[in-house]
């Protein structure tokens, strides 16, 4: 049996195990180990399996993940998210759909210190949805704004998904952070445009709010100082060359703890709870990554990536046509796989293909994260949909699907812009680095 055949069988078995509700980390690790043994023997497979956790645990670059996760958890637990939402709501007051616009804006700003889509949805569902319900918003707009806005957390830096992509594809994390900034802001603007179009076509979905005086709006803008300071210190420090990503994560986390403590928004007990929550999230991510590393070793041994790239190049298709097929593949894959799994099992295959077609891998990482965002909000998998329903059990899934579907138009426009104009993602890293 050829290595390629073994690889295809292994991939099919892995997908089947995930469908059978086997934990993703176990499915990836099991298929990776058995597949590696089928190609190289059990002795080699067990040697690799024994070496991976040690190499993984001693990787300095991975320390950035728990630090950024902890920074986001503390920012949410200390009430910074609620303050931010209220400040943006006042700043945009006097217009129809203000609360939905404030939800998207708060998600974009909170994404600058969070980096996690799931955490963003869990936080904003309890902050924004009750406010919109009290104001008489249609549930489709209220739920859709939270589900879609939450995806901004994995595109606007610091992004956990961009970190994992950088580690998997061996790309510069600072360059990826820079590349994600402008597309993230463009996506936020496109989501706000979706809110405006929805309220224009269906005015009864969102009542017009009372316009706040100018002095009150200026005061509200000052209420955003905490997150602005943390972002400029950590992410701005990376761009300025003051810190490495790991150092920036440590400095940003310390600043978040200090601000929360000095403003009386946290206590030793609450800080301990935040650390435990961040530790659980990090352990889950790392367990999946361990299994995915074994799976990627197996995929490399099958030579599927190189053969696929060579076959596609031999067809002499336009690179754009090939990339459209890849995009459709990721949209389908997002129907049943969660975001981290998609990155870890597909990057070893598609990154060499994209590079062989002449695409920059930093650009491809941004495109991949945008496609993952689509998977987070479209049924049936739609991880953000399930997170929102777990936080709001009375939310009807049908209305949630309709609301999230509206915002898919924003992602579609951004994908088209990235394909037509790669400099949307590459201009800032080229300027900075």
Short mmCIF file of C-alpha atoms in Angstrom, two decimals:
data_model
loop_
_atom_site.label_atom_id
_atom_site.label_comp_id
_atom_site.label_asym_id
_atom_site.label_seq_id
_atom_site.Cartn_x
_atom_site.Cartn_y
_atom_site.Cartn_z
CA UNK A 1 0.00 0.00 0.00
CA UNK A 2 1.45 3.37 -1.03
CA UNK A 3 2.09 6.12 1.55
CA UNK A 4 -0.51 8.31 -0.19
CA UNK A 5 -3.18 5.62 0.16
CA UNK A 6 -2.33 5.20 3.85
CA UNK A 7 -2.63 8.96 4.25
CA UNK A 8 -6.06 9.14 2.60
CA UNK A 9 -7.31 6.26 4.76
CA UNK A 10 -5.92 7.94 7.86
CA UNK A 11 -7.60 11.24 7.02
CA UNK A 12 -10.95 9.48 6.46
CA UNK A 13 -10.64 7.58 9.75
CA UNK A 14 -9.81 10.79 11.59
CA UNK A 15 -12.93 12.53 10.23
CA UNK A 16 -15.06 9.48 11.10
CA UNK A 17 -13.76 9.46 14.70
CA UNK A 18 -14.62 13.16 15.07
CA UNK A 19 -18.14 12.47 13.73
CA UNK A 20 -18.43 9.70 16.35
CA UNK A 21 -17.78 12.35 19.04
CA UNK A 22 -14.32 11.06 19.92
CA UNK A 23 -12.39 14.00 21.44
CA UNK A 24 -10.49 15.82 18.71
CA UNK A 25 -7.11 15.52 20.47
CA UNK A 26 -7.48 11.75 20.85
CA UNK A 27 -8.67 11.29 17.25
CA UNK A 28 -5.71 13.25 15.88
CA UNK A 29 -3.13 11.61 18.15
CA UNK A 30 -4.45 8.07 17.61
CA UNK A 31 -4.60 8.32 13.81
CA UNK A 32 -1.24 10.08 13.69
CA UNK A 33 0.51 7.45 15.81
CA UNK A 34 -1.03 4.40 14.11
CA UNK A 35 -0.49 5.92 10.66
CA UNK A 36 3.14 6.76 11.43
CA UNK A 37 3.64 3.18 12.67
CA UNK A 38 2.08 1.77 9.49
CA UNK A 39 4.69 3.63 7.43
CA UNK A 40 7.77 3.43 9.64
CA UNK A 41 7.14 0.72 12.23
CA UNK A 42 6.06 0.91 15.86
CA UNK A 43 9.55 1.51 17.21
CA UNK A 44 9.92 4.75 15.28
CA UNK A 45 6.33 5.78 16.03
CA UNK A 46 6.77 5.32 19.78
CA UNK A 47 10.06 7.24 19.71
CA UNK A 48 8.33 10.18 18.03
CA UNK A 49 5.35 9.92 20.41
CA UNK A 50 7.72 10.05 23.37
CA UNK A 51 9.68 12.99 22.00
CA UNK A 52 6.76 15.23 20.97
CA UNK A 53 5.46 16.18 24.47
CA UNK A 54 8.98 17.04 25.70
CA UNK A 55 9.78 19.15 22.63
CA UNK A 56 6.35 20.73 22.84
CA UNK A 57 6.53 21.55 26.56
CA UNK A 58 9.95 23.16 26.19
CA UNK A 59 8.98 25.40 23.25
CA UNK A 60 9.47 29.00 24.39
CA UNK A 61 7.26 30.41 21.61
CA UNK A 62 4.20 28.59 22.97
CA UNK A 63 4.32 30.50 26.25
CA UNK A 64 2.64 33.38 24.41
CA UNK A 65 -0.65 31.43 24.26
CA UNK A 66 -1.50 31.12 27.99
CA UNK A 67 -0.42 34.71 28.58
CA UNK A 68 -2.69 36.19 25.92
CA UNK A 69 -5.53 33.90 27.04
CA UNK A 70 -5.09 35.07 30.64
CA UNK A 71 -5.02 38.72 29.54
CA UNK A 72 -8.35 38.29 27.76
CA UNK A 73 -9.96 36.42 30.67
CA UNK A 74 -8.95 39.10 33.20
CA UNK A 75 -10.16 41.90 30.90
CA UNK A 76 -13.56 40.18 30.64
CA UNK A 77 -13.87 39.21 34.32
CA UNK A 78 -12.94 42.70 35.54
CA UNK A 79 -15.81 44.33 33.65
CA UNK A 80 -13.72 46.02 30.95
CA UNK A 81 -15.94 44.47 28.27
CA UNK A 82 -19.11 45.97 29.79
CA UNK A 83 -17.48 49.39 30.20
CA UNK A 84 -16.32 49.27 26.60
CA UNK A 85 -19.78 48.33 25.31
CA UNK A 86 -21.43 51.15 27.26
CA UNK A 87 -18.85 53.69 26.08
CA UNK A 88 -19.27 52.80 22.40
CA UNK A 89 -23.05 52.78 22.80
CA UNK A 90 -23.00 56.38 24.05
CA UNK A 91 -20.55 57.47 21.33
CA UNK A 92 -22.82 56.10 18.55
CA UNK A 93 -26.08 57.22 20.17
CA UNK A 94 -28.80 58.95 18.18
CA UNK A 95 -28.82 56.43 15.35
CA UNK A 96 -30.90 53.37 14.57
CA UNK A 97 -29.23 50.10 15.55
CA UNK A 98 -26.80 51.77 17.97
CA UNK A 99 -26.63 48.80 20.34
CA UNK A 100 -25.86 46.35 17.53
CA UNK A 101 -23.19 48.71 16.20
CA UNK A 102 -21.76 49.06 19.71
CA UNK A 103 -21.67 45.25 20.00
CA UNK A 104 -19.53 44.92 16.86
CA UNK A 105 -17.32 47.84 17.92
CA UNK A 106 -16.85 46.40 21.41
CA UNK A 107 -15.95 43.00 19.95
CA UNK A 108 -13.35 44.62 17.69
CA UNK A 109 -11.80 46.56 20.59
CA UNK A 110 -12.00 43.64 23.02
CA UNK A 111 -10.40 41.43 20.37
CA UNK A 112 -7.29 43.58 20.77
CA UNK A 113 -6.73 42.05 24.22
CA UNK A 114 -8.53 38.72 23.96
CA UNK A 115 -7.60 36.72 20.87
CA UNK A 116 -10.37 34.16 21.42
CA UNK A 117 -13.67 34.08 19.53
CA UNK A 118 -15.40 31.72 21.96
CA UNK A 119 -14.45 33.86 24.97
CA UNK A 120 -15.70 36.96 23.17
CA UNK A 121 -19.12 35.45 22.42
CA UNK A 122 -19.46 34.13 25.98
CA UNK A 123 -18.71 37.60 27.35
CA UNK A 124 -20.76 39.73 24.96
CA UNK A 125 -23.81 37.44 25.07
CA UNK A 126 -24.28 38.39 28.72
CA UNK A 127 -23.38 42.05 28.19
CA UNK A 128 -25.04 43.05 24.92
CA UNK A 129 -28.01 40.72 24.28
CA UNK A 130 -29.95 41.65 27.48
CA UNK A 131 -29.51 45.35 26.64
CA UNK A 132 -30.78 44.85 23.08
CA UNK A 133 -33.75 42.80 24.28
CA UNK A 134 -34.74 45.52 26.74
CA UNK A 135 -34.49 48.11 23.95
CA UNK A 136 -36.84 46.10 21.71
CA UNK A 137 -34.34 44.80 19.16
CA UNK A 138 -35.32 41.90 16.92
CA UNK A 139 -33.58 38.74 18.14
CA UNK A 140 -32.17 37.98 14.70
CA UNK A 141 -30.16 41.21 14.68
CA UNK A 142 -29.20 41.00 18.37
CA UNK A 143 -27.98 37.41 18.24
CA UNK A 144 -26.34 37.79 14.82
CA UNK A 145 -24.33 40.83 15.95
CA UNK A 146 -22.89 38.94 18.93
CA UNK A 147 -22.14 35.73 17.00
CA UNK A 148 -20.49 37.56 14.08
CA UNK A 149 -18.76 40.22 16.17
CA UNK A 150 -17.18 37.50 18.28
CA UNK A 151 -15.19 36.28 15.27
CA UNK A 152 -13.18 39.50 15.26
CA UNK A 153 -11.29 38.17 18.27
CA UNK A 154 -9.34 35.67 16.17
CA UNK A 155 -8.34 38.13 13.42
CA UNK A 156 -7.51 41.38 15.20
CA UNK A 157 -4.20 40.81 17.06
CA UNK A 158 -3.36 39.25 19.41
CA UNK A 159 -4.98 36.26 17.73
CA UNK A 160 -4.58 32.77 19.16
CA UNK A 161 -5.43 31.29 15.75
CA UNK A 162 -2.74 33.36 14.01
CA UNK A 163 -0.26 32.19 16.66
CA UNK A 164 -1.07 28.54 16.02
CA UNK A 165 -0.96 29.09 12.26
CA UNK A 166 2.46 30.75 12.61
CA UNK A 167 3.79 27.84 14.65
CA UNK A 168 2.36 25.27 12.23
CA UNK A 169 3.42 27.00 9.01
CA UNK A 170 6.70 28.33 10.52
CA UNK A 171 5.83 31.98 9.89
CA UNK A 172 6.68 35.13 11.84
CA UNK A 173 4.03 35.82 14.48
CA UNK A 174 4.70 39.60 14.54
CA UNK A 175 4.22 39.71 10.76
CA UNK A 176 0.99 37.72 11.07
CA UNK A 177 -0.27 40.09 13.77
CA UNK A 178 0.50 43.06 11.51
CA UNK A 179 -1.17 41.34 8.55
CA UNK A 180 -4.36 40.70 10.51
CA UNK A 181 -4.82 44.27 11.72
CA UNK A 182 -6.20 46.02 8.60
CA UNK A 183 -8.41 43.08 7.45
CA UNK A 184 -9.76 42.87 11.00
CA UNK A 185 -10.74 46.53 11.01
CA UNK A 186 -12.21 46.21 7.50
CA UNK A 187 -14.30 43.22 8.64
CA UNK A 188 -15.56 45.20 11.64
CA UNK A 189 -16.59 48.04 9.29
CA UNK A 190 -18.32 45.56 6.97
CA UNK A 191 -20.24 44.05 9.90
CA UNK A 192 -21.38 47.52 10.95
CA UNK A 193 -22.48 48.07 7.34
CA UNK A 194 -24.57 44.88 7.59
CA UNK A 195 -26.25 46.32 10.70
CA UNK A 196 -26.99 49.56 8.84
CA UNK A 197 -28.44 47.77 5.80
CA UNK A 198 -30.56 45.49 8.02
CA UNK A 199 -32.01 48.43 9.96
CA UNK A 200 -32.61 50.33 6.72
CA UNK A 201 -34.56 47.44 5.18
CA UNK A 202 -36.34 46.52 8.42
CA UNK A 203 -36.52 49.63 10.66
CA UNK A 204 -38.68 47.81 13.22
CA UNK A 205 -35.74 45.52 14.02
CA UNK A 206 -33.91 48.29 15.88
CA UNK A 207 -35.40 51.43 17.47
CA UNK A 208 -33.56 54.72 17.22
CA UNK A 209 -31.76 55.63 20.46
CA UNK A 210 -31.76 59.06 22.07
CA UNK A 211 -28.77 61.19 21.10
CA UNK A 212 -26.38 61.81 23.97
CA UNK A 213 -24.95 65.34 24.45
CA UNK A 214 -21.49 66.00 23.04
CA UNK A 215 -19.95 66.30 26.51
CA UNK A 216 -21.33 62.90 27.49
CA UNK A 217 -20.02 61.33 24.30
CA UNK A 218 -16.54 62.77 24.88
CA UNK A 219 -16.62 61.46 28.44
CA UNK A 220 -17.64 58.03 27.14
CA UNK A 221 -14.67 57.99 24.75
CA UNK A 222 -12.38 58.40 27.76
CA UNK A 223 -13.93 55.25 29.25
CA UNK A 224 -12.05 53.21 26.66
CA UNK A 225 -8.64 54.18 28.00
CA UNK A 226 -7.95 50.85 29.72
CA UNK A 227 -8.14 48.66 26.64
CA UNK A 228 -6.51 51.29 24.44
CA UNK A 229 -3.55 51.50 26.85
CA UNK A 230 -3.20 47.71 27.05
CA UNK A 231 -3.33 47.36 23.27
CA UNK A 232 -0.79 50.13 22.63
CA UNK A 233 1.53 48.72 25.29
CA UNK A 234 1.47 45.07 24.17
CA UNK A 235 0.67 44.96 20.44
CA UNK A 236 2.11 48.42 19.81
CA UNK A 237 5.26 47.27 21.61
CA UNK A 238 5.61 44.38 19.15
CA UNK A 239 5.23 46.68 16.14
CA UNK A 240 7.70 49.18 17.61
CA UNK A 241 10.27 46.45 18.23
CA UNK A 242 10.23 46.86 22.02
CA UNK A 243 9.05 43.33 22.79
CA UNK A 244 8.91 39.89 21.29
CA UNK A 245 5.37 38.42 21.17
CA UNK A 246 6.00 36.45 24.38
CA UNK A 247 7.39 39.49 26.20
CA UNK A 248 4.47 41.61 24.94
CA UNK A 249 2.00 39.02 26.24
CA UNK A 250 3.66 39.07 29.66
CA UNK A 251 3.74 42.88 29.79
CA UNK A 252 0.12 43.14 28.60
CA UNK A 253 -1.07 40.57 31.15
CA UNK A 254 0.72 42.37 33.98
CA UNK A 255 -0.76 45.71 32.86
CA UNK A 256 -4.26 44.20 32.73
CA UNK A 257 -3.91 42.80 36.26
CA UNK A 258 -2.49 46.09 37.55
CA UNK A 259 -5.28 48.20 35.99
CA UNK A 260 -7.99 45.84 37.27
CA UNK A 261 -6.49 45.93 40.77
CA UNK A 262 -5.92 49.71 40.88
CA UNK A 263 -9.50 50.40 39.72
CA UNK A 264 -10.94 47.97 42.26
CA UNK A 265 -12.34 45.63 39.59
CA UNK A 266 -10.62 42.46 40.80
CA UNK A 267 -9.65 40.71 44.02
CA UNK A 268 -7.16 37.96 44.88
CA UNK A 269 -9.99 35.40 44.79
CA UNK A 270 -11.29 36.61 41.42
CA UNK A 271 -7.74 36.72 40.02
CA UNK A 272 -7.23 33.12 41.11
CA UNK A 273 -10.46 32.12 39.36
CA UNK A 274 -9.30 33.89 36.18
CA UNK A 275 -5.98 32.02 36.29
CA UNK A 276 -7.80 28.69 36.70
CA UNK A 277 -10.11 29.49 33.76
CA UNK A 278 -7.18 30.50 31.54
CA UNK A 279 -5.29 27.35 32.58
CA UNK A 280 -8.21 25.13 31.57
CA UNK A 281 -8.55 26.85 28.20
CA UNK A 282 -4.80 26.59 27.57
CA UNK A 283 -4.70 22.92 28.58
CA UNK A 284 -7.51 22.14 26.13
CA UNK A 285 -5.72 23.98 23.30
CA UNK A 286 -2.37 22.33 24.02
CA UNK A 287 -3.88 18.84 24.27
CA UNK A 288 -5.40 19.29 20.82
CA UNK A 289 -2.09 20.64 19.51
CA UNK A 290 -0.19 17.61 20.84
CA UNK A 291 -2.47 15.26 18.91
CA UNK A 292 -2.28 17.47 15.84
CA UNK A 293 1.53 17.43 15.84
CA UNK A 294 1.50 13.61 15.65
CA UNK A 295 -1.06 13.82 12.86
CA UNK A 296 1.03 16.37 10.95
CA UNK A 297 4.13 14.14 11.27
CA UNK A 298 2.08 11.32 9.74
CA UNK A 299 0.82 13.57 6.90
CA UNK A 300 4.38 14.67 6.12
CA UNK A 301 5.45 11.02 5.85
CA UNK A 302 2.66 10.29 3.36
CA UNK A 303 3.99 13.03 1.01
CA UNK A 304 0.39 14.03 0.27
CA UNK A 305 1.16 17.76 0.51
CA UNK A 306 4.00 17.68 -2.01
CA UNK A 307 2.17 15.42 -4.41
CA UNK A 308 -1.00 17.50 -4.21
CA UNK A 309 0.92 20.69 -4.89
CA UNK A 310 2.75 19.12 -7.84
CA UNK A 311 -0.50 17.75 -9.29
CA UNK A 312 -2.28 21.10 -9.05
CA UNK A 313 0.65 22.92 -10.64
CA UNK A 314 0.68 20.37 -13.48
CA UNK A 315 -2.94 21.26 -14.33
CA UNK A 316 -1.80 24.78 -15.28
CA UNK A 317 -4.92 26.33 -13.74
CA UNK A 318 -4.86 30.02 -12.81
CA UNK A 319 -3.75 30.39 -9.16
CA UNK A 320 -6.96 32.28 -8.38
CA UNK A 321 -9.08 29.34 -9.61
CA UNK A 322 -7.16 26.95 -7.38
CA UNK A 323 -7.56 29.28 -4.40
CA UNK A 324 -11.32 29.51 -4.98
CA UNK A 325 -11.49 25.70 -4.76
CA UNK A 326 -9.46 25.81 -1.53
CA UNK A 327 -11.84 28.45 -0.13
CA UNK A 328 -14.90 26.30 -0.92
CA UNK A 329 -13.16 23.33 0.70
CA UNK A 330 -12.60 25.28 3.92
CA UNK A 331 -16.20 26.50 4.00
CA UNK A 332 -17.44 22.90 3.76
CA UNK A 333 -14.86 21.73 6.31
CA UNK A 334 -16.05 24.40 8.74
CA UNK A 335 -19.44 22.69 8.82
CA UNK A 336 -18.11 19.90 11.04
CA UNK A 337 -14.65 20.84 12.35
CA UNK A 338 -13.76 23.48 14.93
CA UNK A 339 -11.26 26.23 14.18
CA UNK A 340 -8.05 24.98 15.80
CA UNK A 341 -8.51 21.51 14.34
CA UNK A 342 -8.96 23.01 10.85
CA UNK A 343 -5.66 24.85 11.14
CA UNK A 344 -3.66 21.96 12.51
CA UNK A 345 -4.80 19.27 10.07
CA UNK A 346 -4.97 21.34 6.87
CA UNK A 347 -2.03 23.75 7.03
CA UNK A 348 0.57 20.97 6.44
CA UNK A 349 -1.33 20.15 3.21
CA UNK A 350 -2.49 23.53 1.88
CA UNK A 351 0.32 25.87 2.95
CA UNK A 352 2.85 24.18 0.59
CA UNK A 353 0.20 24.25 -2.14
CA UNK A 354 -0.39 27.99 -1.68
CA UNK A 355 3.34 28.64 -1.62
CA UNK A 356 3.81 26.59 -4.78
CA UNK A 357 1.22 28.77 -6.51
CA UNK A 358 3.18 31.88 -5.59
CA UNK A 359 1.06 33.10 -2.65
CA UNK A 360 2.66 34.65 0.42
CA UNK A 361 2.12 32.38 3.46
CA UNK A 362 1.49 35.39 5.71
CA UNK A 363 -1.37 36.40 3.39
CA UNK A 364 -2.60 32.81 3.32
CA UNK A 365 -2.70 32.76 7.14
CA UNK A 366 -4.98 35.81 7.21
CA UNK A 367 -7.23 34.31 4.53
CA UNK A 368 -7.36 31.04 6.46
CA UNK A 369 -8.44 32.80 9.66
CA UNK A 370 -11.20 34.65 7.77
CA UNK A 371 -12.42 31.30 6.41
CA UNK A 372 -12.33 29.86 9.92
CA UNK A 373 -14.51 32.79 11.01
CA UNK A 374 -17.06 31.66 8.42
CA UNK A 375 -17.01 28.18 9.93
CA UNK A 376 -17.58 29.65 13.40
CA UNK A 377 -20.91 31.21 12.45
CA UNK A 378 -22.45 29.02 9.77
CA UNK A 379 -24.49 25.89 10.56
CA UNK A 380 -24.46 23.09 11.43
CA UNK A 381 -21.17 23.22 13.41
CA UNK A 382 -20.98 26.97 14.07
CA UNK A 383 -19.08 26.88 17.36
CA UNK A 384 -20.09 30.47 18.18
CA UNK A 385 -23.75 29.54 17.73
CA UNK A 386 -23.49 26.77 20.31
CA UNK A 387 -21.56 28.97 22.73
CA UNK A 388 -24.23 31.67 22.46
CA UNK A 389 -27.03 29.16 23.01
CA UNK A 390 -25.24 27.74 26.05
CA UNK A 391 -25.12 31.25 27.52
CA UNK A 392 -28.71 32.10 26.48
CA UNK A 393 -30.77 28.87 26.57
CA UNK A 394 -33.96 30.75 25.62
CA UNK A 395 -32.43 31.94 22.32
CA UNK A 396 -34.08 30.19 19.38
CA UNK A 397 -31.60 28.41 17.12
CA UNK A 398 -33.56 29.27 13.95
CA UNK A 399 -33.38 33.00 14.61
CA UNK A 400 -29.72 32.62 15.50
CA UNK A 401 -29.05 30.98 12.13
CA UNK A 402 -30.86 33.77 10.25
CA UNK A 403 -28.99 36.45 12.19
CA UNK A 404 -25.57 34.90 11.62
CA UNK A 405 -26.33 34.26 7.91
CA UNK A 406 -26.77 38.02 7.35
CA UNK A 407 -23.25 38.70 8.55
CA UNK A 408 -21.71 36.07 6.28
CA UNK A 409 -21.99 38.73 3.55
CA UNK A 410 -19.30 40.73 5.37
CA UNK A 411 -16.90 37.77 5.34
CA UNK A 412 -17.63 37.14 1.65
CA UNK A 413 -16.72 40.72 0.75
CA UNK A 414 -13.50 40.54 2.78
CA UNK A 415 -12.48 37.24 1.12
CA UNK A 416 -13.05 38.83 -2.30
CA UNK A 417 -10.97 41.86 -1.29
CA UNK A 418 -8.11 39.67 -0.07
CA UNK A 419 -8.10 37.70 -3.34
CA UNK A 420 -8.28 40.81 -5.51
CA UNK A 421 -5.90 42.92 -3.42
CA UNK A 422 -3.40 40.88 -1.33
CA UNK A 423 -1.76 44.11 -0.12
CA UNK A 424 -4.78 44.56 2.16
CA UNK A 425 -3.01 42.06 4.41
CA UNK A 426 0.62 42.49 3.28
CA UNK A 427 1.02 46.26 3.24
CA UNK A 428 1.38 46.77 7.01
CA UNK A 429 3.88 43.93 7.67
CA UNK A 430 5.90 45.14 4.66
CA UNK A 431 5.98 48.65 6.11
CA UNK A 432 6.88 47.50 9.62
CA UNK A 433 9.30 44.69 8.81
#
